[in-house]
Short mmCIF file of C-alpha atoms and ligand atoms in Angstrom, two decimals:
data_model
loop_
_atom_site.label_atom_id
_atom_site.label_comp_id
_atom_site.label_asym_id
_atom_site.label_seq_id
_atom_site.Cartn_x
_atom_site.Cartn_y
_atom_site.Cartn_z
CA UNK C 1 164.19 128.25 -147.60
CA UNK C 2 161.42 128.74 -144.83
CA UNK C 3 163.16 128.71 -141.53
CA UNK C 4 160.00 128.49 -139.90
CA UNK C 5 158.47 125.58 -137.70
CA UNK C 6 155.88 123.37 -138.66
CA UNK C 7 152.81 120.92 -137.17
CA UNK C 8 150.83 118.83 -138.28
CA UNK C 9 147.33 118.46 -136.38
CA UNK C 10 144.68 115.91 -137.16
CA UNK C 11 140.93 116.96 -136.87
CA UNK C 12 142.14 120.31 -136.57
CA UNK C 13 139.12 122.35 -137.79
CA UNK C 14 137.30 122.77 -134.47
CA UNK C 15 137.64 121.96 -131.06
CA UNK C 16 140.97 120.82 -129.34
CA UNK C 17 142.52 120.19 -132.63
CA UNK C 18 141.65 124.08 -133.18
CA UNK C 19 142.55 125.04 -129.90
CA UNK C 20 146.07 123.27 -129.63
CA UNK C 21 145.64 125.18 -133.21
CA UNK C 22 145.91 128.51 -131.75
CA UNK C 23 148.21 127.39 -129.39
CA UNK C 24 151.16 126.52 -132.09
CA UNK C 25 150.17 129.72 -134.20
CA UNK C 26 150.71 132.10 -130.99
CA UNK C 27 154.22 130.40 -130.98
CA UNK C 28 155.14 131.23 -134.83
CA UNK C 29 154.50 127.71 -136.02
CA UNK C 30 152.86 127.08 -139.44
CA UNK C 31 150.27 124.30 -139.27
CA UNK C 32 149.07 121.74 -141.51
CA UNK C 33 145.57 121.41 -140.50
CA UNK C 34 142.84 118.06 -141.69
CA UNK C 35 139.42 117.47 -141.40
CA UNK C 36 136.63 115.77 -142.82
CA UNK C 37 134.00 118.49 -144.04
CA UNK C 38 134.62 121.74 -146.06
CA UNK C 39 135.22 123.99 -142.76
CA UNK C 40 138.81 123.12 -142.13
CA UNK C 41 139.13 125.81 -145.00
CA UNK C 42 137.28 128.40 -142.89
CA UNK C 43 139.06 127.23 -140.02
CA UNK C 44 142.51 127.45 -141.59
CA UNK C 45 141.47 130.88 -142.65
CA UNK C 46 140.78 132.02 -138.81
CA UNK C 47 144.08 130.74 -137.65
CA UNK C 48 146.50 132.62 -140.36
CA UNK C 49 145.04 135.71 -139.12
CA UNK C 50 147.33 134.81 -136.23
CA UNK C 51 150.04 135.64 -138.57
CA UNK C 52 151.28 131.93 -139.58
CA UNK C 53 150.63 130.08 -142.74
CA UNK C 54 148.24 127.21 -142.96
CA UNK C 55 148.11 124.07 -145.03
CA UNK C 56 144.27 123.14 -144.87
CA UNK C 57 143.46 119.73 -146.36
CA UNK C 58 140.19 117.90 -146.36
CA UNK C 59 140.19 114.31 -145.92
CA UNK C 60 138.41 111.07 -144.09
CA UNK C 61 140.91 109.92 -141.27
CA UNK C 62 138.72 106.43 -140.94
CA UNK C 63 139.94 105.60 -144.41
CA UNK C 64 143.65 104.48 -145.10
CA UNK C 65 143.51 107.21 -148.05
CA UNK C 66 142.51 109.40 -146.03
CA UNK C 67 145.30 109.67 -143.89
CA UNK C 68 148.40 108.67 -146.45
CA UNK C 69 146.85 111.09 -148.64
CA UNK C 70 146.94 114.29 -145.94
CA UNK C 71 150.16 113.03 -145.01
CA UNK C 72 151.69 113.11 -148.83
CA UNK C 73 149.96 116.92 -149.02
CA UNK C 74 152.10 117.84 -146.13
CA UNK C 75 155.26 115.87 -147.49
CA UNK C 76 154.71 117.17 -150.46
CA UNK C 77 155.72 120.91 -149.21
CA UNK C 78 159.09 119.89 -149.20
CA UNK C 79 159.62 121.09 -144.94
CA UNK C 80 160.38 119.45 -142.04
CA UNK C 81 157.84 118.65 -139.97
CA UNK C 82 158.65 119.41 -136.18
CA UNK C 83 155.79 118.82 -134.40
CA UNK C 84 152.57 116.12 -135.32
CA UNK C 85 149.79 116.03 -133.02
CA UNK C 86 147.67 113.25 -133.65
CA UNK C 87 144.34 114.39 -132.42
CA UNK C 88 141.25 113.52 -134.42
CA UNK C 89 138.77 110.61 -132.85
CA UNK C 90 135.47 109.80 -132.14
CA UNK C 91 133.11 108.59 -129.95
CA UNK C 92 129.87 106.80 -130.10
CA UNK C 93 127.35 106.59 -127.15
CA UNK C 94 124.58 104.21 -126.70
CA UNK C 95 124.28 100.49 -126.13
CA UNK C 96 126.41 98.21 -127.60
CA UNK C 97 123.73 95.75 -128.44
CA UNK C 98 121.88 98.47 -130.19
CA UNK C 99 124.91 100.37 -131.94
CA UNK C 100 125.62 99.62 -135.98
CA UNK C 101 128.93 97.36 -136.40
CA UNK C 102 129.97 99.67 -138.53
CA UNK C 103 129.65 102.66 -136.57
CA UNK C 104 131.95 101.09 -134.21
CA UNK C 105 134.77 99.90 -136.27
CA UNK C 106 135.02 103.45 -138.12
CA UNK C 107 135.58 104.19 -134.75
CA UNK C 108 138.56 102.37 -134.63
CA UNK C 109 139.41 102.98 -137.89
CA UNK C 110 139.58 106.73 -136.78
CA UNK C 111 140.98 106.57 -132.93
CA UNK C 112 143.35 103.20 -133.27
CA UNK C 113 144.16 102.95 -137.24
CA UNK C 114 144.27 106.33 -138.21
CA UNK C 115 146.64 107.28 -135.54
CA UNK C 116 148.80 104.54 -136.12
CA UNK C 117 149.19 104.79 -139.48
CA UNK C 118 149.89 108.70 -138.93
CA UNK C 119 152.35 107.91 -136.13
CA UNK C 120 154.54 105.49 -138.47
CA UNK C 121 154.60 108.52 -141.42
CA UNK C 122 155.36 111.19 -138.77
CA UNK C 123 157.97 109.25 -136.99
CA UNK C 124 159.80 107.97 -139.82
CA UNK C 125 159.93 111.82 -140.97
CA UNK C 126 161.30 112.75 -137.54
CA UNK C 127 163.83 110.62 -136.96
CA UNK C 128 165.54 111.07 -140.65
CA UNK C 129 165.80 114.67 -139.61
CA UNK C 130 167.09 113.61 -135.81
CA UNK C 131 163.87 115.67 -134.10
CA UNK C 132 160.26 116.36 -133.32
CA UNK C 133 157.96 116.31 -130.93
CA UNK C 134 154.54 114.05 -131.37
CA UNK C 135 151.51 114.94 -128.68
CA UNK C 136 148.60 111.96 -128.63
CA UNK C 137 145.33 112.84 -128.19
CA UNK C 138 144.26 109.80 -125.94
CA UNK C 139 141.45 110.75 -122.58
CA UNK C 140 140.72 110.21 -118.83
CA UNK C 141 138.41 106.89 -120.83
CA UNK C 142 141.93 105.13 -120.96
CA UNK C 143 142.02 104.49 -117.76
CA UNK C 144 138.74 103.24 -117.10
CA UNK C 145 135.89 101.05 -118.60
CA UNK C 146 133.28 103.17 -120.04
CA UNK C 147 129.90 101.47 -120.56
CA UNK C 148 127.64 103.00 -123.28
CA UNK C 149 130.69 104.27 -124.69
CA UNK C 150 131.86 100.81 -124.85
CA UNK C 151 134.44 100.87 -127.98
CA UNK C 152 135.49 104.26 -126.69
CA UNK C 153 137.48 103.85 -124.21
CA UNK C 154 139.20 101.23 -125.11
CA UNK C 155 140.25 103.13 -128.37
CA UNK C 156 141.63 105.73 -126.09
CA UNK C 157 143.75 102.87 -123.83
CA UNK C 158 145.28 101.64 -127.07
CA UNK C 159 146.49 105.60 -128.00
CA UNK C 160 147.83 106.29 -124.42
CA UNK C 161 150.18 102.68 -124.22
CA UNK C 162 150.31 103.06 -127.59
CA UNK C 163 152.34 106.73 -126.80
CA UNK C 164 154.06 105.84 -123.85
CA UNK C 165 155.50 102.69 -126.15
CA UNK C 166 155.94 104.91 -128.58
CA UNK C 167 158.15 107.26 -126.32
CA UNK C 168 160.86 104.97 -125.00
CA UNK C 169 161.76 103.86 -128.47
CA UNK C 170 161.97 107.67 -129.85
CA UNK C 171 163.85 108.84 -127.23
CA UNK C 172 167.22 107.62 -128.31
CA UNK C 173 166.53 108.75 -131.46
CA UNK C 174 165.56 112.66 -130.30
CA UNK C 175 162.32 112.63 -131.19
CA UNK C 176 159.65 113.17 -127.89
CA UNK C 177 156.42 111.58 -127.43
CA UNK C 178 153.60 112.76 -124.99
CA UNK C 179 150.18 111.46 -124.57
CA UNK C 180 147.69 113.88 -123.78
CA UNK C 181 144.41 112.36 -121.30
CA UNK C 182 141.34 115.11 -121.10
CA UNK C 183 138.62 114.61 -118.93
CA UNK C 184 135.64 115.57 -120.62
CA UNK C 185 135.33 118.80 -122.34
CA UNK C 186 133.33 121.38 -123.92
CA UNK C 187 133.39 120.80 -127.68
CA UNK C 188 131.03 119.10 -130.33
CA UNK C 189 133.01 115.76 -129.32
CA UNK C 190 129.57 114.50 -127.01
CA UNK C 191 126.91 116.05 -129.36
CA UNK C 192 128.60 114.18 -132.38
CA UNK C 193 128.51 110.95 -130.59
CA UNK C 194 124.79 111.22 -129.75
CA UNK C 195 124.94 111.60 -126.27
CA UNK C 196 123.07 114.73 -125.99
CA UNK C 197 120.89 112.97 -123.67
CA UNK C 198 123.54 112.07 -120.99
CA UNK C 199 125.60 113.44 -117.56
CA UNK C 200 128.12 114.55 -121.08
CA UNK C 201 125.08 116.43 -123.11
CA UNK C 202 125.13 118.61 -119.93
CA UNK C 203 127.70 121.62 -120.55
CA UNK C 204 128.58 122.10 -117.05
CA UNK C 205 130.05 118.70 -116.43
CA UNK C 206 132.82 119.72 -118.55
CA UNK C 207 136.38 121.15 -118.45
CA UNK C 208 137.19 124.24 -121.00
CA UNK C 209 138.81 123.39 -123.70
CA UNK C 210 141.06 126.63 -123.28
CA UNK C 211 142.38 125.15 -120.49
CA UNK C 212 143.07 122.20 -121.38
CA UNK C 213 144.36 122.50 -124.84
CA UNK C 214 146.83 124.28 -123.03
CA UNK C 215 147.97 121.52 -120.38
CA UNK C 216 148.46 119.16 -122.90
CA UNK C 217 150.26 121.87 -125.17
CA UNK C 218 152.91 122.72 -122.10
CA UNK C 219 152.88 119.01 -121.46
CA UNK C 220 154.34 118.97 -124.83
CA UNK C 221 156.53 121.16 -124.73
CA UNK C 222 158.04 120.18 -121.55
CA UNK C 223 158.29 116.79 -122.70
CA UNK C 224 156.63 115.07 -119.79
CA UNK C 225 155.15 111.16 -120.86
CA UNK C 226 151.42 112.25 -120.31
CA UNK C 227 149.30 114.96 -119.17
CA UNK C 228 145.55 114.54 -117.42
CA UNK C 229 143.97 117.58 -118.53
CA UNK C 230 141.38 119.16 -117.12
CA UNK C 231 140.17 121.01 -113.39
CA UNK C 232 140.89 120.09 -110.12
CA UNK C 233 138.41 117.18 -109.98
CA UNK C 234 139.48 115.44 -113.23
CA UNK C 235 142.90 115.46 -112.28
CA UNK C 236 142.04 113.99 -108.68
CA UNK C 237 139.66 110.96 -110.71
CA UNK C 238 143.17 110.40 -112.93
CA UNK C 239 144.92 109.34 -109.40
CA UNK C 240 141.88 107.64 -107.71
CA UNK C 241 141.17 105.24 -110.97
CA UNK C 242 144.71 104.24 -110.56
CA UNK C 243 143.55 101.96 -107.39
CA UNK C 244 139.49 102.01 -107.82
CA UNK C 245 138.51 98.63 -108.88
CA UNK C 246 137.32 98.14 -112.99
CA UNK C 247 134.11 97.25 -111.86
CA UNK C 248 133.11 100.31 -109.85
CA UNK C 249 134.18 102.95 -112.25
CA UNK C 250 132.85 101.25 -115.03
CA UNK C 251 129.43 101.69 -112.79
CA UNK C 252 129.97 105.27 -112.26
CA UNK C 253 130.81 105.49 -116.14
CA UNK C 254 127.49 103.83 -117.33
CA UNK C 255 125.67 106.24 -115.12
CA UNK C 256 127.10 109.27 -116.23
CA UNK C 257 126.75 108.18 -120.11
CA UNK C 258 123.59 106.12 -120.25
CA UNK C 259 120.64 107.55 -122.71
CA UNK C 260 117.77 108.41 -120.21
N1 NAP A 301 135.81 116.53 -125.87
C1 NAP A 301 136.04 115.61 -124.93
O1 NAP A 301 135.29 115.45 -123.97
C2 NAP A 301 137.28 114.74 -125.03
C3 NAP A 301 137.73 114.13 -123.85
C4 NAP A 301 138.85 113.31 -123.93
C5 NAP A 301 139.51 113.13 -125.13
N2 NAP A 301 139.06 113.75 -126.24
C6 NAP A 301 139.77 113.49 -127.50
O2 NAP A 301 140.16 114.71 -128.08
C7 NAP A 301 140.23 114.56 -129.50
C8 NAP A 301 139.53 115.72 -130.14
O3 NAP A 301 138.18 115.71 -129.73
P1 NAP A 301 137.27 117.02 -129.71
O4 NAP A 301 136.62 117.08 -128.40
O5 NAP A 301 138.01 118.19 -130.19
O6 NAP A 301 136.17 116.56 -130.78
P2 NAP A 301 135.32 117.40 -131.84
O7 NAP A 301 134.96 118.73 -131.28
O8 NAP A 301 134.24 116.47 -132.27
O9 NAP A 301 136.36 117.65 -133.03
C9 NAP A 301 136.82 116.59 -133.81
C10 NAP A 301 137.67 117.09 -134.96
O10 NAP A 301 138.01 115.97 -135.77
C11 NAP A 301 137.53 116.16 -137.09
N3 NAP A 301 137.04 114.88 -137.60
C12 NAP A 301 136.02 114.13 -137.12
N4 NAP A 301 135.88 113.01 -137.85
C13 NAP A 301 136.83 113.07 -138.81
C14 NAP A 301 137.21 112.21 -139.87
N5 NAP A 301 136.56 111.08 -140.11
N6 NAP A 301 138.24 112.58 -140.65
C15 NAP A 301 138.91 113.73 -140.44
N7 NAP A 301 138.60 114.57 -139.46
C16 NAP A 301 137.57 114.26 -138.66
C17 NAP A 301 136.44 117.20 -136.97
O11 NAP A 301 136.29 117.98 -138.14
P3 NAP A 301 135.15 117.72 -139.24
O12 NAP A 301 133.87 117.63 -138.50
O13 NAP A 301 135.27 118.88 -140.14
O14 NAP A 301 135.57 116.46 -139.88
C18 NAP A 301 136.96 118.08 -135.85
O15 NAP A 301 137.90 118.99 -136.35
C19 NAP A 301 139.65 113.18 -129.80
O16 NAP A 301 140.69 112.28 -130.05
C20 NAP A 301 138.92 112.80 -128.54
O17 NAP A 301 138.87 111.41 -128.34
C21 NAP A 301 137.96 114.55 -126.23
#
């Protein structure tokens, strides 16, 4: 009988996934970890030297496979799981007119799909067993309009109403909900949706990922409904887009991530 506490973390093998990761190893959980591409075993491998075990599993989170079949590895252990974060998405810069259909709905397949399909296994599991704690990766983009990112952010809108939903009808049943909003940050996330070439290629526009893997890691733990994560700045553009008009911040957003 392991006595020990698990997670579960989508798109855990770099970035916040990795970093929220670190976060749940330093606190004695074990972690079942997915990704797409052969380094979640490498990754996997860097956090048990933390001292926890690790469940690596490689798998395509825009494919319905995909997901049932990381969540059937992790069943398939036989423990509870206590905590799920639900992490892994995508974005994809550029125009719309000019982006590939099916770049786009992967997207969603990823960011809206993926994470609903994920939430319904993970919930399921955690109210049988009368606990657990679920932390959705959603972003500062869900509460805003974000030209050349224009599937984006409205991925990210569904995942933090989808949470805060999500929330009021777990609570009764023990299990917590928390949604998790970053501002941007410095991981791969920018470079893999091909906006090198924007205000977000630009390293120094960006929060550390340290940081706020963290926030949204306390957030979780002290059960709050959502977290904007991030400096100073990011958390004062969370409270001003709560009465700046659509329009202008979806102005400011098309500056910041058109191509030049
Ligand atoms: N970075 C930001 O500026 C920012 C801001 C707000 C919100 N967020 C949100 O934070 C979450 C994590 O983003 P991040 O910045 O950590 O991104 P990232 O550095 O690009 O990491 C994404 C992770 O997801 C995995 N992944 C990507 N596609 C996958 C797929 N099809 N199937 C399975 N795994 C896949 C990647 O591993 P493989 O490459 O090995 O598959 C990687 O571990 C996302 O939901 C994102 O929307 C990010």
């Amino acid at each position: 009988m392991i006595n020990k506490k698990l997670v579960l973390i989508t798109g855990s093998s770099s970035g916040l996934g990795f970093e929220l990761a670190k976060l749940f190893a330093e606190d004695n959980y074990d972690i079942a970890m997915s990704g797409s591409s052969e380094r979640i075993y490498h990754s996997a491998k860097e956090i048990e030297k933390l001292g926890v075990k690790t469940y690596p599993y490689k798998a395509d989170a825009s494919t319905y496979e995909g997901v049932e079949n990381f969540w059937k590895f992790v069943e398939s252990k036989g423990r509870k799981v206590d905590a799920a974060v639900l992490n892994v998405g995508i974005s994809l810069g550029g125009a719309f007119l000019e982006n590939k259909l099916e770049d786009e709905l992967r997207l969603i397949d990823i960011n809206i799909s993926g994470t609903v399909h994920m939430a319904k296994r993970v919930a399921k599991h955690m109210v049988e067993n009368k606990s657990g704690d679920i932390l959705i990766v959603s972003s500062l983009s869900a509460t805003l309009p974000t030209p050349y990112e224009t599937v984006y952010g409205p991925s990210k809108a569904f995942g933090f109403m989808f949470s805060e939903a999500l929330r009021v009808e777990l609570k009764e049943k023990n299990v917590n909900v928390t949604a998790m909003l970053p501002g941007a940050t410095n991981t791969d996330f920018h470079h893999n949706a091909g906006m090198d070439n924007t205000f977000f290629g630009d390293e120094k526009n960006k929060n550390d990922k340290v940081q706020v893997a963290k926030q949204g890691y306390d957030a979780l733990k002290n059960k709050l409904d959502y977290v904007v994560c991030g400096d100073e700045e990011t958390k004062k553009e969370a409270i001003q887009n709560r009465t700046t008009p659509e329009e202008v911040k979806a102005m400011r957003h098309a500056q910041k991530a058109k191509p030049e």
